[in-house]
């Protein structure tokens, strides 16, 4: 697990990163800047329970490629979920709250993930444990408005101009961030490599 101290504002960007790409870096750097974070943990998961593991590259390779792309001293690439045998994001959040008291974590994810967030194990526990920043993705803006997660927690949504205060807010609290968007996706990269 990367180093942290009480009071730090740290973003949590998890995913398979299969493969990682510059769109992931764009999200990480925008989150650091717009949310006023000191660090961001790029958490390479052992595997998403909702995705096919048959096309999953080894964790060591995804970590190596992620470190090459992240290339920012404020971004720590980590595979600690595998070391702790964590399968679900809600368990990751619970572990971090116990292991890192006083750290102000912010969960970061793309708008495309928000559309299916209600299918995640204990998804409401994530919303009530840490503030969440949703990053706009091409073709996903409208899914924000209609997703079950957005509807369930709509009264806790912050105006975008208040994004820098998100890390210090008591959850549930979330913000939707617009900005530069990348059309890159890991699944499209894998498909292009096959053809």
C-alpha positions as a LaTeX table, in Angstrom:
\begin{tabular}{lrrr}
\hline
Residue & $x$ (\AA) & $y$ (\AA) & $z$ (\AA) \\
\hline
Unk1 & 0.00 & 0.00 & 0.00 \\
Unk2 & 1.42 & 3.43 & $-0.84$ \\
Unk3 & 2.52 & 5.75 & 1.96 \\
Unk4 & $-0.04$ & 8.12 & 3.45 \\
Unk5 & $-0.45$ & 10.26 & 6.55 \\
Unk6 & $-3.54$ & 11.62 & 8.34 \\
Unk7 & $-4.96$ & 14.72 & 6.70 \\
Unk8 & $-3.76$ & 13.84 & 3.20 \\
Unk9 & $-6.24$ & 14.10 & 0.33 \\
Unk10 & $-5.85$ & 11.02 & $-1.86$ \\
Unk11 & $-7.79$ & 9.98 & $-4.94$ \\
Unk12 & $-8.54$ & 6.31 & $-5.57$ \\
Unk13 & $-8.69$ & 5.35 & $-9.25$ \\
Unk14 & $-9.26$ & 1.63 & $-9.62$ \\
Unk15 & $-9.63$ & $-0.58$ & $-12.63$ \\
Unk16 & $-8.31$ & $-3.50$ & $-14.62$ \\
Unk17 & $-6.16$ & $-1.21$ & $-16.80$ \\
Unk18 & $-6.11$ & $-3.93$ & $-19.43$ \\
Unk19 & $-4.25$ & $-2.18$ & $-21.00$ \\
Unk20 & $-3.69$ & 1.21 & $-19.39$ \\
Unk21 & $-3.71$ & 4.16 & $-21.78$ \\
Unk22 & $-3.38$ & 7.95 & $-21.93$ \\
Unk23 & $-7.11$ & 8.36 & $-21.23$ \\
Unk24 & $-6.48$ & 6.90 & $-17.76$ \\
Unk25 & $-3.65$ & 9.39 & $-17.22$ \\
Unk26 & $-5.91$ & 12.26 & $-18.36$ \\
Unk27 & $-8.51$ & 11.22 & $-15.75$ \\
Unk28 & $-5.86$ & 10.92 & $-13.03$ \\
Unk29 & $-4.30$ & 14.30 & $-13.74$ \\
Unk30 & $-7.67$ & 16.04 & $-14.01$ \\
Unk31 & $-8.72$ & 14.54 & $-10.65$ \\
Unk32 & $-5.50$ & 15.68 & $-8.99$ \\
Unk33 & $-5.94$ & 19.21 & $-10.27$ \\
Unk34 & $-9.70$ & 19.76 & $-9.97$ \\
Unk35 & $-10.16$ & 18.00 & $-6.62$ \\
Unk36 & $-7.10$ & 19.55 & $-4.94$ \\
Unk37 & $-5.60$ & 16.14 & $-4.16$ \\
Unk38 & $-2.05$ & 15.64 & $-2.94$ \\
Unk39 & $-1.79$ & 12.09 & $-4.29$ \\
Unk40 & $-3.69$ & 9.66 & $-6.45$ \\
Unk41 & $-3.48$ & 5.90 & $-6.09$ \\
Unk42 & $-3.85$ & 4.17 & $-9.45$ \\
Unk43 & $-5.15$ & 0.82 & $-8.16$ \\
Unk44 & $-4.65$ & $-2.01$ & $-10.64$ \\
Unk45 & $-7.18$ & $-4.67$ & $-9.66$ \\
Unk46 & $-6.64$ & $-8.43$ & $-9.81$ \\
Unk47 & $-9.78$ & $-8.50$ & $-12.00$ \\
Unk48 & $-13.21$ & $-6.93$ & $-12.22$ \\
Unk49 & $-15.89$ & $-9.41$ & $-11.06$ \\
Unk50 & $-18.23$ & $-8.02$ & $-13.75$ \\
Unk51 & $-15.79$ & $-8.54$ & $-16.65$ \\
Unk52 & $-14.36$ & $-11.46$ & $-18.60$ \\
Unk53 & $-11.03$ & $-12.55$ & $-17.10$ \\
Unk54 & $-10.15$ & $-14.59$ & $-20.19$ \\
Unk55 & $-8.62$ & $-11.51$ & $-21.84$ \\
Unk56 & $-6.90$ & $-10.23$ & $-18.70$ \\
Unk57 & $-3.14$ & $-9.70$ & $-18.95$ \\
Unk58 & $-1.07$ & $-10.72$ & $-15.88$ \\
Unk59 & $-1.20$ & $-8.23$ & $-13.00$ \\
Unk60 & 2.58 & $-7.68$ & $-13.12$ \\
Unk61 & 2.34 & $-6.59$ & $-16.78$ \\
Unk62 & $-0.59$ & $-4.25$ & $-16.14$ \\
Unk63 & 1.28 & $-2.71$ & $-13.20$ \\
Unk64 & 4.41 & $-2.18$ & $-15.33$ \\
Unk65 & 2.49 & $-0.58$ & $-18.18$ \\
Unk66 & 0.49 & 1.59 & $-15.75$ \\
Unk67 & 3.70 & 2.91 & $-14.16$ \\
Unk68 & 5.07 & 3.77 & $-17.61$ \\
Unk69 & 1.93 & 5.71 & $-18.52$ \\
Unk70 & 1.28 & 7.38 & $-15.15$ \\
Unk71 & 4.72 & 9.04 & $-15.15$ \\
Unk72 & 3.80 & 11.52 & $-12.42$ \\
Unk73 & 5.38 & 11.64 & $-8.94$ \\
Unk74 & 1.95 & 12.39 & $-7.43$ \\
Unk75 & 0.50 & 9.16 & $-8.87$ \\
Unk76 & 1.30 & 5.90 & $-7.08$ \\
Unk77 & 0.55 & 2.76 & $-9.08$ \\
Unk78 & $-0.33$ & $-0.11$ & $-6.77$ \\
Unk79 & $-1.62$ & $-3.66$ & $-6.82$ \\
Unk80 & $-2.30$ & $-3.86$ & $-3.08$ \\
Unk81 & $-5.80$ & $-5.30$ & $-3.61$ \\
Unk82 & $-4.24$ & $-8.53$ & $-4.92$ \\
Unk83 & $-1.88$ & $-8.70$ & $-1.93$ \\
Unk84 & $-4.86$ & $-8.38$ & 0.43 \\
Unk85 & $-6.98$ & $-10.76$ & $-1.67$ \\
Unk86 & $-9.64$ & $-8.08$ & $-2.17$ \\
Unk87 & $-12.28$ & $-8.78$ & $-4.79$ \\
Unk88 & $-14.78$ & $-5.94$ & $-4.30$ \\
Unk89 & $-14.28$ & $-2.17$ & $-4.23$ \\
Unk90 & $-16.42$ & $-1.84$ & $-1.10$ \\
Unk91 & $-13.90$ & $-4.07$ & 0.71 \\
Unk92 & $-11.04$ & $-1.88$ & $-0.57$ \\
Unk93 & $-12.70$ & 1.22 & 0.87 \\
Unk94 & $-13.37$ & $-0.53$ & 4.17 \\
Unk95 & $-9.73$ & $-1.68$ & 4.44 \\
Unk96 & $-8.42$ & 1.82 & 3.69 \\
Unk97 & $-10.69$ & 3.45 & 6.26 \\
Unk98 & $-9.29$ & 1.06 & 8.92 \\
Unk99 & $-5.65$ & 1.11 & 7.81 \\
Unk100 & $-5.41$ & 4.84 & 7.05 \\
Unk101 & $-7.40$ & 6.75 & 9.69 \\
Unk102 & $-7.61$ & 10.47 & 9.06 \\
Unk103 & $-6.79$ & 10.23 & 5.35 \\
Unk104 & $-9.35$ & 11.98 & 3.15 \\
Unk105 & $-9.96$ & 9.52 & 0.32 \\
Unk106 & $-12.00$ & 10.32 & $-2.80$ \\
Unk107 & $-13.26$ & 7.52 & $-5.05$ \\
Unk108 & $-12.75$ & 8.41 & $-8.72$ \\
Unk109 & $-14.47$ & 6.75 & $-11.66$ \\
Unk110 & $-15.62$ & 7.42 & $-15.19$ \\
Unk111 & $-19.21$ & 8.25 & $-16.06$ \\
Unk112 & $-19.36$ & 4.98 & $-18.00$ \\
Unk113 & $-18.87$ & 3.09 & $-14.71$ \\
Unk114 & $-21.62$ & 5.10 & $-13.01$ \\
Unk115 & $-24.17$ & 3.59 & $-15.42$ \\
Unk116 & $-23.54$ & 0.13 & $-13.95$ \\
Unk117 & $-22.42$ & 1.14 & $-10.46$ \\
Unk118 & $-25.64$ & $-0.25$ & $-8.94$ \\
Unk119 & $-24.46$ & $-3.74$ & $-10.01$ \\
Unk120 & $-21.31$ & $-3.49$ & $-7.89$ \\
Unk121 & $-21.17$ & $-5.42$ & $-4.63$ \\
Unk122 & $-22.30$ & $-3.16$ & $-1.75$ \\
Unk123 & $-22.23$ & $-0.08$ & $-4.01$ \\
Unk124 & $-24.26$ & 2.02 & $-1.58$ \\
Unk125 & $-21.62$ & 1.39 & 1.09 \\
Unk126 & $-19.02$ & 3.02 & $-1.16$ \\
Unk127 & $-21.22$ & 6.11 & $-1.58$ \\
Unk128 & $-21.69$ & 6.42 & 2.17 \\
Unk129 & $-18.02$ & 5.72 & 3.05 \\
Unk130 & $-16.10$ & 8.15 & 0.80 \\
Unk131 & $-16.83$ & 11.14 & $-1.42$ \\
Unk132 & $-17.00$ & 10.24 & $-5.12$ \\
Unk133 & $-15.87$ & 12.11 & $-8.23$ \\
Unk134 & $-17.38$ & 11.06 & $-11.55$ \\
Unk135 & $-15.30$ & 12.03 & $-14.60$ \\
Unk136 & $-17.13$ & 12.66 & $-17.87$ \\
Unk137 & $-16.50$ & 10.15 & $-20.67$ \\
Unk138 & $-17.52$ & 10.40 & $-24.31$ \\
Unk139 & $-21.04$ & 9.05 & $-24.80$ \\
Unk140 & $-21.68$ & 8.65 & $-21.07$ \\
Unk141 & $-22.92$ & 12.07 & $-19.94$ \\
Unk142 & $-26.62$ & 11.20 & $-20.23$ \\
Unk143 & $-26.18$ & 7.90 & $-18.35$ \\
Unk144 & $-25.22$ & 10.03 & $-15.34$ \\
Unk145 & $-28.69$ & 11.52 & $-15.12$ \\
Unk146 & $-30.61$ & 8.26 & $-15.41$ \\
Unk147 & $-28.41$ & 5.75 & $-13.60$ \\
Unk148 & $-29.82$ & 4.16 & $-10.43$ \\
Unk149 & $-26.80$ & 5.36 & $-8.43$ \\
Unk150 & $-27.21$ & 8.97 & $-9.55$ \\
Unk151 & $-30.93$ & 8.85 & $-8.84$ \\
Unk152 & $-30.45$ & 7.29 & $-5.39$ \\
Unk153 & $-27.90$ & 9.91 & $-4.30$ \\
Unk154 & $-29.01$ & 12.90 & $-6.40$ \\
Unk155 & $-29.56$ & 15.19 & $-3.42$ \\
Unk156 & $-25.91$ & 14.74 & $-2.39$ \\
Unk157 & $-24.47$ & 15.96 & $-5.71$ \\
Unk158 & $-22.21$ & 19.02 & $-5.45$ \\
Unk159 & $-22.05$ & 21.75 & $-8.03$ \\
Unk160 & $-18.94$ & 21.33 & $-10.15$ \\
Unk161 & $-17.42$ & 24.64 & $-9.01$ \\
Unk162 & $-17.24$ & 23.17 & $-5.48$ \\
Unk163 & $-15.16$ & 20.15 & $-6.60$ \\
Unk164 & $-12.05$ & 21.28 & $-4.70$ \\
Unk165 & $-13.93$ & 20.89 & $-1.39$ \\
Unk166 & $-15.11$ & 17.33 & $-2.10$ \\
Unk167 & $-12.29$ & 15.57 & $-0.23$ \\
Unk168 & $-13.19$ & 17.33 & 3.02 \\
Unk169 & $-16.93$ & 16.67 & 2.78 \\
Unk170 & $-18.75$ & 14.06 & 4.80 \\
Unk171 & $-20.16$ & 11.32 & 2.56 \\
Unk172 & $-22.40$ & 10.80 & 0.82 \\
Unk173 & $-21.12$ & 13.58 & $-1.44$ \\
Unk174 & $-20.30$ & 13.44 & $-5.12$ \\
Unk175 & $-19.49$ & 15.63 & $-8.08$ \\
Unk176 & $-19.59$ & 15.23 & $-11.84$ \\
Unk177 & $-16.54$ & 16.75 & $-13.55$ \\
Unk178 & $-16.53$ & 17.93 & $-17.16$ \\
Unk179 & $-13.29$ & 18.58 & $-18.96$ \\
Unk180 & $-11.00$ & 17.21 & $-21.64$ \\
Unk181 & $-12.24$ & 13.75 & $-22.62$ \\
Unk182 & $-10.44$ & 10.88 & $-24.26$ \\
Unk183 & $-12.19$ & 8.45 & $-26.56$ \\
Unk184 & $-9.58$ & 5.78 & $-25.79$ \\
Unk185 & $-10.83$ & 2.61 & $-24.12$ \\
Unk186 & $-9.03$ & $-0.56$ & $-23.08$ \\
Unk187 & $-11.57$ & $-2.78$ & $-24.84$ \\
Unk188 & $-11.15$ & $-0.85$ & $-28.12$ \\
Unk189 & $-7.36$ & $-1.13$ & $-27.84$ \\
Unk190 & $-7.62$ & $-4.91$ & $-27.28$ \\
Unk191 & $-9.98$ & $-5.23$ & $-30.28$ \\
Unk192 & $-7.60$ & $-3.24$ & $-32.50$ \\
Unk193 & $-4.66$ & $-5.44$ & $-31.42$ \\
Unk194 & $-6.60$ & $-8.57$ & $-32.42$ \\
Unk195 & $-7.37$ & $-7.30$ & $-35.93$ \\
\hline
\end{tabular}
